[in-house]
Amino acid sequence: MEKFITLTDTAVPLEIENIDTDQIIPARFLKATDKAGFGENLFKDWRFDHVGNEKEDFPLNQEKYHGQVLVAGDNFGCGSSREHAAWAIKAYGFKVVVSSYFADIFKGNSLNNGLLPVQVSPEYLSELFKAIEENPQTQIKVDLENQSIKLIDKNLEEKFDIDAYKKMCLLKGFDDIDFLVSKLDKIKAFEKQQNV
Amino acid sequence: MGATLTGRAIRYIFFACHFERSREVFDQAKTDAASIPCAIRRSTKMKKTLFDKIWDAHVVESIPNGPDILYIDKHLIHEVTSPQAFQELKDRDIPVFRPDKIVATADHNTPTENQHLPVKDLLSRKQLKELTQNCEENNITLYGLGHPYNGIVHVMAPELGITQPGMTMVCGDSHTSTHGAFGTIAFGIGTSQVAQVFASQSVLVQKPKKLRVNVNGKLKNGVTPKDVILYIISELGTNSGTGYFCEYAGNVFEEMSMEGRMTVCNMSIEMGARGGLIAPDQTTYDYVEGREFAPKGEAFEKLKTYWESLKTDEGAVFDQEYSFDAEAIEPMVTYGTNPGMGIKISQAIPVNESKSSGKALAYMGFTAGESLIDKPINYIFIGSCTNSRIEDFRIAANYIKGKQKAKNVNALIVPGSRQVAAQIEAEGLHTIFEEAGFQLRQPGCSACLAMNDDKIPAGEYCVSTSNRNFEGRQGQGSRTILASPLTAAATAIAGKIVDYTQNLN
């Protein structure tokens, strides 16, 4: 898995609550049997109209917004367990998603793909949206080691929580399969003990 | 199978006597522990919830300040979320660790017509072919298209007796919560985790917090399990359960059939909970007993003794608890673009000034303050892992019998499995549906997520018994109104949304 240590970049704002994984990647694009190509279908039906023209008012289509940080409304990633949602966001070019709340499965899927979900307070999220609206070039720094996110110009910083094990995995680029395979003897012993 | 089941019974006795107590309690009791009977020693242990009992019995190891390694008894897979996981193992040259604990079906992208013919859609066909190849190469049991056991993963596993109380179950599908109806810990996982389970029969997961939702009292006439869960979600919101596993308790759930309990647990994820569960009881044992892969004879009885211990101890503590009065519940419909945006059918759409609510109403073409009653509806869908079991079709057929669908309505009925389809025929329900002008299709996920050809056209409303009313969920631009099979049937007959309770005795 790709490592994540720190990132400083501009952000794309998506001030919508309860963004579900069907919007992130609609079901009709789930027929692929590999992980390639999901980026182009990210938010497909919000980015394009039914004949394929870009919708101008959607932030991902607005030139003023760019960068590797996606800032989204509360309860991001709810709904289906499709990991394709995390693949699509990553493949599009984002490395961090910021929200005031993440759905459980999406959060886990992101962490398993080197995409960092940063959960901030509702107040800080409002500050982020405000700062990006005032100046789309505003720089945001995300530091995983220190578990902090910072609006650089405003010197406004907030700490975020992350599971210590998952943090170590991201910093070092390890993934869960490596870890679980290293525990197979223990798992076999558990099976034997339980007579599974 | 026999060895596994006996093992589970042994596990119970082993855990009850030795492991279930905390270290502290153990230290207090150890001086005279050897001399007192097991049952009495158990009474000194910490009060546990149903969820704790199952979870703790499956922890291989707890990582300090991190997740638990949780052993998985049954792993269900399907064509859409498994191919990349198989590839992951191939890339790393790792074998599937316990293929006998995996069961596969084809359901998400499959057509609901002409299943005997090659699948027309090339990408779907390729995905199904890969599932078949992957299962063959790894010795995994597959109930593919056309197999008598084929069906939606969350319909076919319970009806075959694969789902049993006390188990841990996972599947690359968020509605895996369905199996919690049996008193199992069942939850949806992403494809990376599917690969983890392939590699180790375990997942790395933080133990969720515990939530209990109580519903007590007498349900009004015409109120179904779907209405109960839509009501709960409308009251609590779509993220109220995030970080939690939810136990449903109270006489309303105790009196429900297994089909009803599955409908309720199925939608736990729609309030954000990773899973939901209901303590097993006689209804559960009666449902499981005699099914194809359920334990038989003495093995069943032994296991039943273990299952009977799977109840939340009196005084066990939940992190969060809500209680509702059954009499407050009425038939429910949704008006927005998440399952929490639900109202009683007799109510008006609430006024909510938020930007997101405005966006949802604009998408649906509704305005705050209006009622949905008498809204013309051109599509209804009875199916999905939420409502495609025999009881759902009996309820619908009972209402439809002797009536005709309205001319404007396209009414689609999709059984959850081949076995449900066979039962529909055996009971003669197919004649009722056909005579009333409903289309009865072959099993699959169908118009719930519209991966196949069963799509609702842009701009059209569909009263649907599925679980999600997200934008475009049933086809680009489609507008979904979630409801029970009874509401969907009544809508099809009237050609518009009606409050059928007015016509009930």
XYZ file of C-alpha atoms in Angstrom:
701
model
C 0.000 0.000 0.000
C 1.116 3.533 -0.778
C 2.482 5.384 2.237
C 0.908 8.558 3.563
C 2.956 10.871 5.748
C 2.082 14.493 5.058
C 0.397 16.513 2.334
C 0.008 20.225 1.621
C -2.319 21.172 -1.199
C -5.466 23.030 -2.241
C -8.878 21.416 -1.859
C -12.109 20.751 -3.716
C -15.233 21.551 -1.651
C -18.346 19.390 -1.826
C -20.754 20.968 0.608
C -23.393 18.256 0.523
C -24.405 16.032 3.439
C -24.946 12.263 3.367
C -23.027 11.683 0.132
C -23.594 7.990 -0.507
C -21.364 5.578 -2.374
C -23.946 5.298 -5.183
C -23.148 8.956 -6.001
C -19.411 8.442 -5.620
C -19.504 5.548 -8.085
C -22.881 4.496 -9.551
C -23.662 0.759 -9.576
C -23.561 0.497 -13.360
C -19.773 0.967 -13.192
C -19.229 -1.919 -10.790
C -18.905 -4.544 -13.505
C -15.128 -4.218 -13.804
C -13.069 -7.105 -12.489
C -9.948 -5.046 -11.836
C -9.306 -1.810 -9.950
C -8.423 0.344 -12.957
C -10.395 3.180 -14.496
C -12.823 4.089 -11.710
C -11.499 7.677 -11.494
C -13.181 8.762 -14.701
C -16.572 7.703 -13.343
C -16.199 9.400 -9.951
C -19.426 11.296 -9.152
C -20.459 10.493 -12.709
C -24.079 11.635 -12.512
C -23.205 14.815 -10.634
C -20.364 15.699 -13.011
C -22.140 14.961 -16.276
C -25.689 15.297 -17.587
C -27.451 12.404 -19.306
C -25.836 13.174 -22.672
C -22.355 13.449 -21.193
C -21.917 17.228 -20.947
C -20.134 18.555 -17.889
C -22.407 20.217 -15.339
C -20.786 23.604 -14.824
C -22.001 24.157 -11.300
C -20.450 20.998 -9.892
C -17.235 21.835 -7.979
C -15.152 19.082 -9.621
C -15.883 20.733 -12.975
C -14.926 24.229 -11.852
C -11.394 25.234 -12.781
C -10.923 27.310 -9.671
C -11.098 24.168 -7.547
C -8.339 21.590 -7.690
C -5.968 19.711 -5.412
C -5.601 16.372 -3.680
C -7.887 17.151 -0.732
C -11.641 16.573 -0.989
C -13.665 18.409 1.658
C -17.185 17.018 1.971
C -20.325 17.448 4.065
C -21.368 15.380 7.071
C -21.775 11.566 6.918
C -19.654 11.018 3.830
C -19.597 7.581 2.193
C -22.824 6.135 3.578
C -24.639 3.289 1.885
C -23.144 0.430 -0.063
C -19.910 -1.281 1.015
C -18.437 -0.965 -2.503
C -14.705 -0.353 -2.163
C -14.926 0.949 -5.728
C -15.868 4.289 -4.090
C -12.474 4.566 -2.387
C -10.726 3.356 -5.576
C -12.559 6.005 -7.631
C -11.658 8.861 -5.282
C -8.025 7.723 -5.145
C -7.793 7.169 -8.905
C -9.234 10.632 -9.579
C -6.263 12.036 -7.683
C -7.419 12.677 -4.133
C -5.268 11.520 -1.224
C -7.296 12.945 1.654
C -11.038 13.227 2.287
C -12.155 15.583 5.044
C -15.615 15.468 6.603
C -17.254 15.891 9.996
C -18.433 12.255 9.872
C -17.651 9.162 7.840
C -19.672 6.011 7.373
C -17.874 3.027 8.931
C -17.344 0.839 5.896
C -16.176 3.691 3.664
C -13.698 4.782 6.324
C -12.244 1.278 6.540
C -12.101 0.920 2.774
C -10.253 4.248 2.459
C -7.691 3.307 5.074
C -7.102 0.023 3.261
C -6.258 1.943 0.090
C -3.971 4.675 1.365
C -6.723 7.285 1.151
C -6.760 9.205 4.430
C -10.175 10.041 5.930
C -9.782 13.049 8.237
C -12.689 13.551 10.591
C -12.933 17.128 11.882
C -15.429 18.969 14.086
C -18.503 20.491 12.372
C -17.099 23.926 13.278
C -13.747 23.233 11.651
C -15.497 21.834 8.588
C -17.416 25.117 8.275
C -14.117 27.005 8.544
C -12.685 24.867 5.750
C -15.644 25.511 3.440
C -15.493 29.224 4.234
C -11.743 29.460 3.618
C -11.981 27.576 0.306
C -14.882 29.737 -0.855
C -12.987 32.934 0.015
C -9.849 31.706 -1.662
C -9.864 28.501 -3.710
C -6.045 28.601 -3.653
C -6.011 28.239 0.099
C -3.438 25.695 1.235
C -4.333 22.907 3.622
C -1.714 20.845 5.410
C -2.485 17.333 6.612
C 0.123 15.759 8.881
C -0.559 12.151 9.788
C 2.321 11.774 12.276
C 0.955 14.688 14.331
C -2.657 13.846 13.488
C -3.323 17.447 12.521
C -4.976 19.419 9.746
C -4.164 23.104 9.226
C -5.477 26.002 7.169
C -2.046 27.501 6.574
C -2.986 31.146 5.809
C -5.344 31.393 8.745
C -3.045 29.369 11.022
C -6.104 27.402 12.052
C -5.263 23.878 13.157
C -7.266 20.940 14.463
C -6.186 17.511 15.671
C -7.898 14.393 14.354
C -8.252 10.849 15.672
C -7.029 7.744 13.934
C -6.662 4.162 15.104
C -3.003 3.691 16.164
C -2.652 0.501 14.159
C -4.091 2.054 10.991
C -1.841 5.085 11.429
C 1.204 2.836 11.581
C 0.017 0.989 8.452
C -0.365 4.240 6.491
C 2.931 5.716 7.666
C 4.804 2.554 6.739
C 2.753 1.426 3.764
C 1.783 -1.888 5.383
C -1.587 -3.490 4.826
C -3.848 -5.832 6.749
C -3.207 -8.889 4.604
C 0.527 -8.791 5.424
C -0.379 -8.539 9.075
C -3.007 -11.307 9.089
C -0.818 -13.702 7.135
C 1.862 -13.142 9.778
C -0.732 -14.291 12.345
C -1.796 -17.512 10.610
C -0.225 -19.737 13.264
C -2.234 -17.967 15.903
C -5.402 -18.269 13.823
C -4.765 -22.006 13.337
C -4.234 -22.387 17.073
C -7.538 -20.599 17.666
C -9.300 -22.986 15.286
C -7.760 -25.966 17.036
C -8.644 -24.665 20.453
C -12.260 -24.058 19.372
C -12.308 -27.295 17.396
C -13.582 -25.325 14.391
C -19.963 -29.545 8.951
C -20.539 -32.007 11.787
C -17.133 -31.360 13.294
C -17.684 -27.621 13.144
C -20.997 -27.801 14.894
C -19.879 -30.113 17.626
C -16.944 -27.795 18.022
C -19.226 -24.877 18.543
C -21.007 -26.648 21.346
C -17.691 -27.473 22.917
C -16.650 -23.871 22.504
C -19.657 -22.798 24.482
C -18.879 -24.991 27.447
C -15.216 -24.064 27.265
C -15.938 -20.363 27.191
C -18.670 -20.474 29.760
C -16.377 -22.152 32.248
C -13.058 -20.518 31.536
C -12.884 -17.522 29.275
C -15.940 -15.378 29.527
C -14.977 -13.859 32.817
C -12.661 -10.908 33.044
C -9.218 -11.363 34.524
C -10.300 -9.436 37.616
C -13.241 -11.702 38.306
C -11.059 -14.671 37.585
C -8.525 -13.601 40.219
C -11.251 -13.132 42.802
C -12.778 -16.462 42.132
C -9.786 -18.633 41.448
C -9.140 -19.720 45.044
C -12.289 -21.762 45.217
C -13.254 -21.913 41.568
C -12.310 -25.528 41.164
C -14.769 -26.673 43.784
C -17.954 -24.942 42.512
C -20.084 -26.027 39.578
C -19.651 -24.323 36.255
C -23.155 -22.829 36.201
C -22.669 -21.101 39.550
C -19.255 -19.798 38.579
C -20.802 -18.313 35.441
C -23.115 -16.178 37.522
C -20.151 -14.190 38.829
C -19.030 -13.098 35.374
C -19.515 -9.639 33.900
C -22.915 -8.833 32.438
C -22.682 -9.158 28.713
C -24.807 -8.224 25.770
C -25.730 -10.737 23.086
C -23.265 -8.944 20.843
C -20.416 -9.211 23.400
C -21.003 -12.933 23.845
C -20.631 -13.718 20.167
C -17.863 -11.204 19.494
C -15.697 -12.215 22.444
C -15.979 -15.892 21.510
C -14.448 -15.108 18.108
C -11.501 -12.892 19.022
C -8.244 -14.562 18.024
C -6.185 -11.668 19.355
C -6.711 -8.060 20.376
C -4.085 -5.651 19.060
C -3.196 -3.135 21.801
C -4.720 0.269 20.887
C -5.897 -1.275 17.667
C -8.396 -3.655 16.146
C -9.289 -7.237 17.053
C -8.471 -10.200 14.857
C -11.993 -11.594 14.542
C -12.469 -15.161 13.338
C -15.169 -15.562 10.687
C -17.368 -18.665 10.635
C -18.972 -18.050 7.247
C -17.893 -15.883 4.340
C -20.439 -15.222 1.608
C -19.265 -13.888 -1.739
C -20.824 -12.708 -5.018
C -19.664 -11.612 -8.450
C -19.296 -7.859 -7.918
C -17.065 -7.405 -4.872
C -14.920 -10.556 -5.089
C -12.878 -10.473 -8.349
C -10.350 -7.877 -7.181
C -9.925 -9.792 -3.908
C -9.127 -13.028 -5.741
C -6.671 -11.047 -7.873
C -5.045 -9.618 -4.754
C -4.316 -13.137 -3.500
C -3.009 -14.232 -6.900
C -0.698 -11.219 -7.060
C 0.723 -12.127 -3.670
C 0.744 -15.858 -4.363
C -1.332 -16.582 -1.258
C -3.832 -19.490 -1.226
C -7.424 -19.203 0.013
C -7.017 -20.327 3.622
C -10.390 -21.984 4.363
C -12.387 -22.501 1.138
C -14.897 -24.735 2.960
C -16.083 -21.730 4.957
C -16.960 -19.720 1.861
C -20.204 -19.894 -0.136
C -20.699 -18.030 -3.415
C -23.752 -16.961 -5.378
C -24.417 -14.807 -8.433
C -27.026 -12.142 -7.773
C -26.086 -8.478 -8.245
C -25.743 -8.126 -12.009
C -27.788 -11.120 -13.171
C -30.732 -10.784 -15.565
C -34.205 -11.635 -14.269
C -35.394 -12.975 -17.622
C -34.132 -15.918 -19.677
C -31.575 -17.022 -17.141
C -31.069 -20.214 -19.146
C -29.531 -18.184 -21.992
C -26.018 -16.693 -22.010
C -26.035 -13.323 -20.229
C -26.363 -10.620 -22.892
C -24.418 -7.862 -21.173
C -20.769 -8.602 -21.905
C -19.306 -7.030 -18.781
C -21.799 -8.853 -16.556
C -21.087 -12.100 -18.361
C -17.348 -11.617 -17.841
C -17.848 -10.878 -14.156
C -19.979 -14.025 -13.721
C -17.443 -16.109 -15.635
C -14.651 -14.870 -13.377
C -16.672 -15.817 -10.314
C -17.124 -19.329 -11.685
C -13.420 -19.644 -12.529
C -12.288 -18.250 -9.195
C -14.580 -20.625 -7.290
C -13.399 -23.607 -9.338
C -9.717 -22.749 -8.913
C -10.128 -22.309 -5.152
C -12.589 -25.142 -4.352
C -15.347 -22.773 -3.271
C -18.997 -23.863 -3.427
C -20.865 -21.726 -5.969
C -24.626 -21.588 -6.445
C -24.477 -19.872 -9.799
C -27.208 -18.773 -12.153
C -29.639 -21.639 -12.756
C -28.627 -23.630 -9.683
C -31.666 -24.561 -7.533
C -29.996 -22.826 -4.568
C -29.172 -19.635 -6.487
C -30.521 -16.370 -5.157
C -29.719 -13.097 -3.462
C -26.929 -13.851 -1.012
C -28.967 -12.668 1.991
C -31.995 -14.712 0.992
C -30.373 -17.968 -0.033
C -27.963 -18.380 2.922
C -30.666 -18.220 5.620
C -33.098 -20.426 3.700
C -30.409 -23.097 3.242
C -29.556 -23.126 6.935
C -26.069 -21.750 6.233
C -26.866 -18.869 8.580
C -27.025 -20.062 12.192
C -27.190 -18.324 15.565
C -23.928 -17.424 17.276
C -21.925 -17.250 14.068
C -19.728 -14.494 12.741
C -20.512 -13.845 9.071
C -19.196 -11.375 6.514
C -19.849 -10.557 2.873
C -18.735 -7.832 0.521
C -22.175 -6.289 0.747
C -23.465 -3.842 3.326
C -26.788 -5.675 3.744
C -25.000 -8.628 5.326
C -26.570 -7.208 8.480
C -29.659 -9.225 7.404
C -28.257 -12.413 8.982
C -28.290 -10.735 12.391
C -31.950 -11.773 12.521
C -30.670 -15.190 13.669
C -28.541 -13.799 16.496
C -25.362 -13.722 14.446
C -22.732 -11.026 14.142
C -22.986 -10.329 10.436
C -21.610 -7.287 8.670
C -20.607 -5.940 5.287
C -16.972 -5.539 4.314
C -15.017 -3.952 1.484
C -13.066 -5.864 -1.113
C -9.726 -5.454 0.731
C -11.354 -7.189 3.672
C -12.767 -9.894 1.400
C -9.149 -10.571 0.473
C -8.187 -10.604 4.167
C -10.811 -13.235 4.898
C -9.673 -15.273 1.890
C -6.126 -15.147 3.258
C -6.838 -15.756 6.949
C -10.540 -16.498 7.593
C -10.324 -13.430 9.831
C -10.830 -9.693 9.671
C -9.088 -6.902 11.489
C -11.817 -4.787 12.963
C -12.368 -2.479 15.926
C -15.061 -3.761 18.242
C -18.050 -1.477 17.619
C -19.994 0.231 20.375
C -23.335 -1.206 21.443
C -26.744 0.213 20.719
C -30.150 -1.188 21.645
C -33.431 -0.227 20.041
C -36.535 -1.366 21.924
C -39.977 -1.447 20.390
C -42.764 -2.576 22.663
C -46.533 -2.563 22.436
C -49.035 -3.667 19.843
C -48.521 -2.838 16.183
C -51.530 -1.366 14.432
C -53.340 -3.391 11.836
C -51.529 -3.180 8.477
C -48.169 -2.168 9.950
C -45.423 -4.499 8.710
C -41.762 -5.087 9.703
C -40.637 -2.781 6.868
C -42.693 0.035 8.376
C -41.114 -0.630 11.770
C -37.554 -0.260 10.489
C -38.369 2.707 8.214
C -39.968 4.363 11.245
C -36.904 3.731 13.427
C -34.560 5.147 10.769
C -36.780 8.177 10.180
C -36.731 8.891 13.909
C -33.005 8.330 14.456
C -31.463 9.457 11.149
C -29.069 7.858 8.694
C -25.909 8.198 10.768
C -27.295 7.523 14.236
C -25.896 4.007 14.201
C -22.425 4.785 12.846
C -19.814 3.097 15.018
C -22.425 0.826 16.593
C -23.840 -2.661 16.362
C -27.550 -2.579 17.103
C -29.601 -5.089 19.072
C -33.351 -4.957 18.447
C -35.354 -5.909 21.505
C -38.919 -5.847 22.723
C -42.084 -7.818 22.112
C -42.542 -6.435 18.586
C -39.395 -8.227 17.394
C -40.059 -11.284 19.542
C -43.429 -11.686 17.842
C -42.033 -11.222 14.324
C -41.424 -14.064 11.895
C -37.833 -14.732 10.774
C -38.678 -13.037 7.463
C -39.763 -9.911 9.336
C -36.664 -9.957 11.527
C -34.498 -10.224 8.427
C -36.217 -7.164 6.923
C -35.471 -5.203 10.099
C -31.839 -6.293 10.501
C -31.246 -5.809 6.761
C -31.771 -2.070 7.053
C -29.521 -1.542 10.111
C -26.870 -0.195 7.746
C -29.324 2.491 6.578
C -29.003 4.150 9.965
C -25.243 3.706 9.743
C -24.937 0.666 12.047
C -22.500 -1.947 10.873
C -25.008 -4.606 11.811
C -28.120 -5.405 13.762
C -29.109 -8.502 15.671
C -31.989 -10.120 17.484
C -31.623 -12.754 20.197
C -32.429 -16.245 18.906
C -35.554 -17.896 20.297
C -37.992 -20.682 19.451
C -38.993 -18.878 16.230
C -35.329 -18.965 15.187
C -34.778 -22.631 16.082
C -37.974 -23.646 14.286
C -36.842 -21.789 11.160
C -33.320 -23.274 11.161
C -34.234 -26.862 12.020
C -34.481 -29.171 9.054
C -32.872 -26.835 6.530
C -30.329 -28.236 4.086
C -27.132 -27.201 5.877
C -28.495 -26.890 9.402
C -27.196 -29.363 11.984
C -29.346 -32.439 12.416
C -30.468 -34.584 15.358
C -28.195 -34.613 18.367
C -25.908 -31.983 16.865
C -28.865 -29.635 16.522
C -29.959 -30.182 20.110
C -26.440 -29.582 21.438
C -26.167 -26.377 19.484
C -29.586 -25.264 20.572
C -28.387 -25.444 24.168
C -25.608 -23.038 23.208
C -27.967 -20.787 21.246
C -30.248 -20.512 24.268
C -27.418 -18.765 26.123
C -27.254 -16.063 23.441
C -29.259 -13.404 25.174
C -28.255 -10.086 26.646
C -27.740 -10.498 30.379
C -30.051 -8.485 32.531
C -28.184 -5.375 33.607
C -25.713 -5.450 30.696
C -24.775 -1.955 29.620
C -25.293 -0.435 26.165
C -23.471 2.662 24.949
C -26.736 4.007 23.579
C -30.364 2.963 23.878
C -33.644 4.117 22.310
C -37.204 2.988 22.954
C -40.286 3.359 20.788
C -43.947 2.685 21.244
C -45.314 0.239 18.659
C -48.630 2.048 18.487
C -46.933 5.197 17.178
C -45.910 3.353 13.999
C -47.922 3.573 10.793
C -47.261 2.472 7.217
C -44.198 4.444 6.087
C -42.967 5.981 2.828
C -39.820 7.933 2.064
C -39.928 11.301 0.321
C -36.224 12.118 -0.073
C -32.914 10.659 -1.176
C -31.798 8.828 1.942
C -33.681 6.218 3.955
C -33.904 8.516 6.964
C -36.186 10.852 5.000
C -39.328 8.900 5.798
C -42.826 9.847 6.948
C -45.982 8.078 7.989
C -48.086 7.704 4.887
C -50.703 9.995 6.415
C -48.210 12.781 7.166
C -46.969 15.712 5.094
C -43.347 16.180 4.034
C -41.666 18.127 6.848
C -40.204 21.562 6.338
C -36.416 21.517 6.595
C -34.372 24.528 5.544
C -31.052 22.732 5.030
C -29.295 22.854 1.667
C -29.100 19.046 1.502
C -32.806 18.642 2.194
C -33.632 21.168 -0.521
C -31.424 19.295 -2.967
C -33.192 16.018 -2.111
C -36.688 17.471 -2.561
C -35.699 19.102 -5.840
C -34.418 15.738 -7.091
C -37.642 14.019 -6.033
C -39.877 16.776 -7.435
C -41.652 17.190 -4.099
C -42.270 20.255 -1.969
C -42.175 20.544 1.794
C -45.593 20.473 3.388
C -47.278 18.315 0.758
C -48.691 14.826 1.260
C -47.688 11.877 -0.915
C -51.192 10.430 -0.891
C -52.728 10.414 -4.390
C -49.334 10.958 -6.097
C -49.559 9.058 -9.405
C -46.977 6.265 -9.575
C -46.013 4.383 -12.730
C -43.595 1.798 -11.306
C -43.610 -0.534 -8.350
C -40.927 -3.072 -7.421
C -41.375 -5.890 -4.912
C -38.023 -7.547 -4.366
C -34.450 -7.047 -3.010
C -32.678 -8.576 -0.001
C -34.996 -6.518 2.203
C -38.361 -7.848 0.983
C -38.184 -10.800 -1.402
C -38.990 -13.715 0.873
C -42.096 -15.843 0.676
C -43.907 -13.951 3.427
C -43.489 -10.684 1.488
C -45.143 -12.209 -1.582
C -47.920 -13.785 0.469
C -48.769 -10.372 1.935
C -48.714 -8.745 -1.502
C -50.730 -11.556 -3.139
C -53.300 -11.474 -0.362
C -53.952 -7.806 -1.096
C -53.828 -8.173 -4.877
C -56.034 -11.244 -5.155
C -59.054 -10.580 -7.339
C -57.878 -7.071 -8.233
C -56.189 -5.595 -11.306
C -53.177 -3.318 -11.365
C -53.882 0.201 -12.589
C -53.226 0.698 -16.307
C -50.445 3.244 -15.782
C -48.412 0.934 -13.550
C -45.474 -1.315 -14.438
C -45.394 -3.803 -11.583
C -42.283 -5.918 -11.147
C -42.116 -8.876 -8.770
C -38.677 -10.415 -8.253
C -38.283 -13.342 -5.842
C -35.142 -13.431 -3.721
C -34.133 -16.937 -4.707
C -35.012 -19.942 -6.828
C -36.459 -21.563 -3.745
C -38.729 -18.587 -3.088
C -39.752 -18.653 -6.772
C -40.614 -22.347 -6.449
C -42.637 -21.646 -3.315
C -44.554 -18.879 -5.096
C -45.555 -21.441 -7.728
C -46.331 -24.132 -5.176
C -48.714 -21.794 -3.366
C -50.286 -20.572 -6.587
C -49.292 -16.956 -5.943
C -47.914 -16.674 -9.465
C -51.448 -16.967 -10.846
C -52.632 -14.124 -8.611
C -49.770 -11.897 -9.764
C -50.166 -12.767 -13.424
C -53.936 -12.330 -13.426
C -53.531 -8.934 -11.786
C -51.079 -7.860 -14.495
C -47.850 -8.029 -12.473
C -44.644 -9.301 -14.091
C -43.113 -12.158 -12.139
C -39.395 -12.431 -12.900
C -36.524 -14.772 -12.042
C -34.493 -14.149 -8.856
C -31.766 -11.565 -8.326
C -31.023 -8.125 -6.893
C -32.708 -6.591 -9.927
C -34.128 -3.053 -9.699
C -32.806 -2.516 -6.175
C -29.524 -1.305 -7.639
C -30.267 -1.591 -11.362
C -26.996 -3.248 -12.368
C -28.947 -5.353 -14.846
C -31.661 -4.243 -17.296
C -34.287 -3.728 -14.589
C -34.095 0.055 -14.430
C -36.629 2.749 -13.601
C -36.597 5.490 -16.272
C -35.324 8.989 -15.449
C -37.874 11.184 -13.724
C -40.221 8.295 -12.899
C -41.273 7.418 -9.373
C -40.999 3.845 -8.146
C -42.614 2.635 -4.954
C -40.026 0.060 -4.049
C -39.593 -2.514 -1.286
C -35.813 -2.197 -1.545
C -33.552 -0.446 0.953
C -32.083 2.669 -0.678
C -33.666 5.733 -2.217
C -30.373 7.367 -3.208
C -30.300 9.492 -6.356
C -30.175 7.243 -9.399
C -30.130 4.062 -7.330
C -32.761 2.351 -9.517
C -31.437 3.839 -12.765
C -30.130 7.265 -13.767
C -32.611 9.938 -12.749
C -35.005 7.443 -11.110
C -36.946 8.549 -8.032
C -37.387 5.914 -5.347
C -40.054 5.856 -2.648
C -39.231 3.131 -0.122
C -42.152 1.230 1.332
C -43.416 -2.183 2.414
C -44.651 -4.915 0.042
C -48.201 -4.121 1.156
C -47.850 -0.422 0.306
C -46.239 -1.311 -3.027
C -49.087 -3.712 -3.847
C -51.733 -1.156 -2.880
C -49.964 1.484 -5.001
C -49.935 -0.833 -8.011
C -53.670 -1.459 -7.754
C -54.573 2.205 -7.261
C -51.972 3.642 -9.664
C -51.154 6.175 -6.977
C -50.042 6.223 -3.360
C -52.910 5.295 -1.057
C -53.348 4.797 2.655
C -54.576 1.216 2.538
C -55.191 1.163 6.276
C -58.450 3.010 5.508
C -59.664 -0.188 3.801
C -58.561 -2.664 6.453
C -60.809 -4.039 9.127
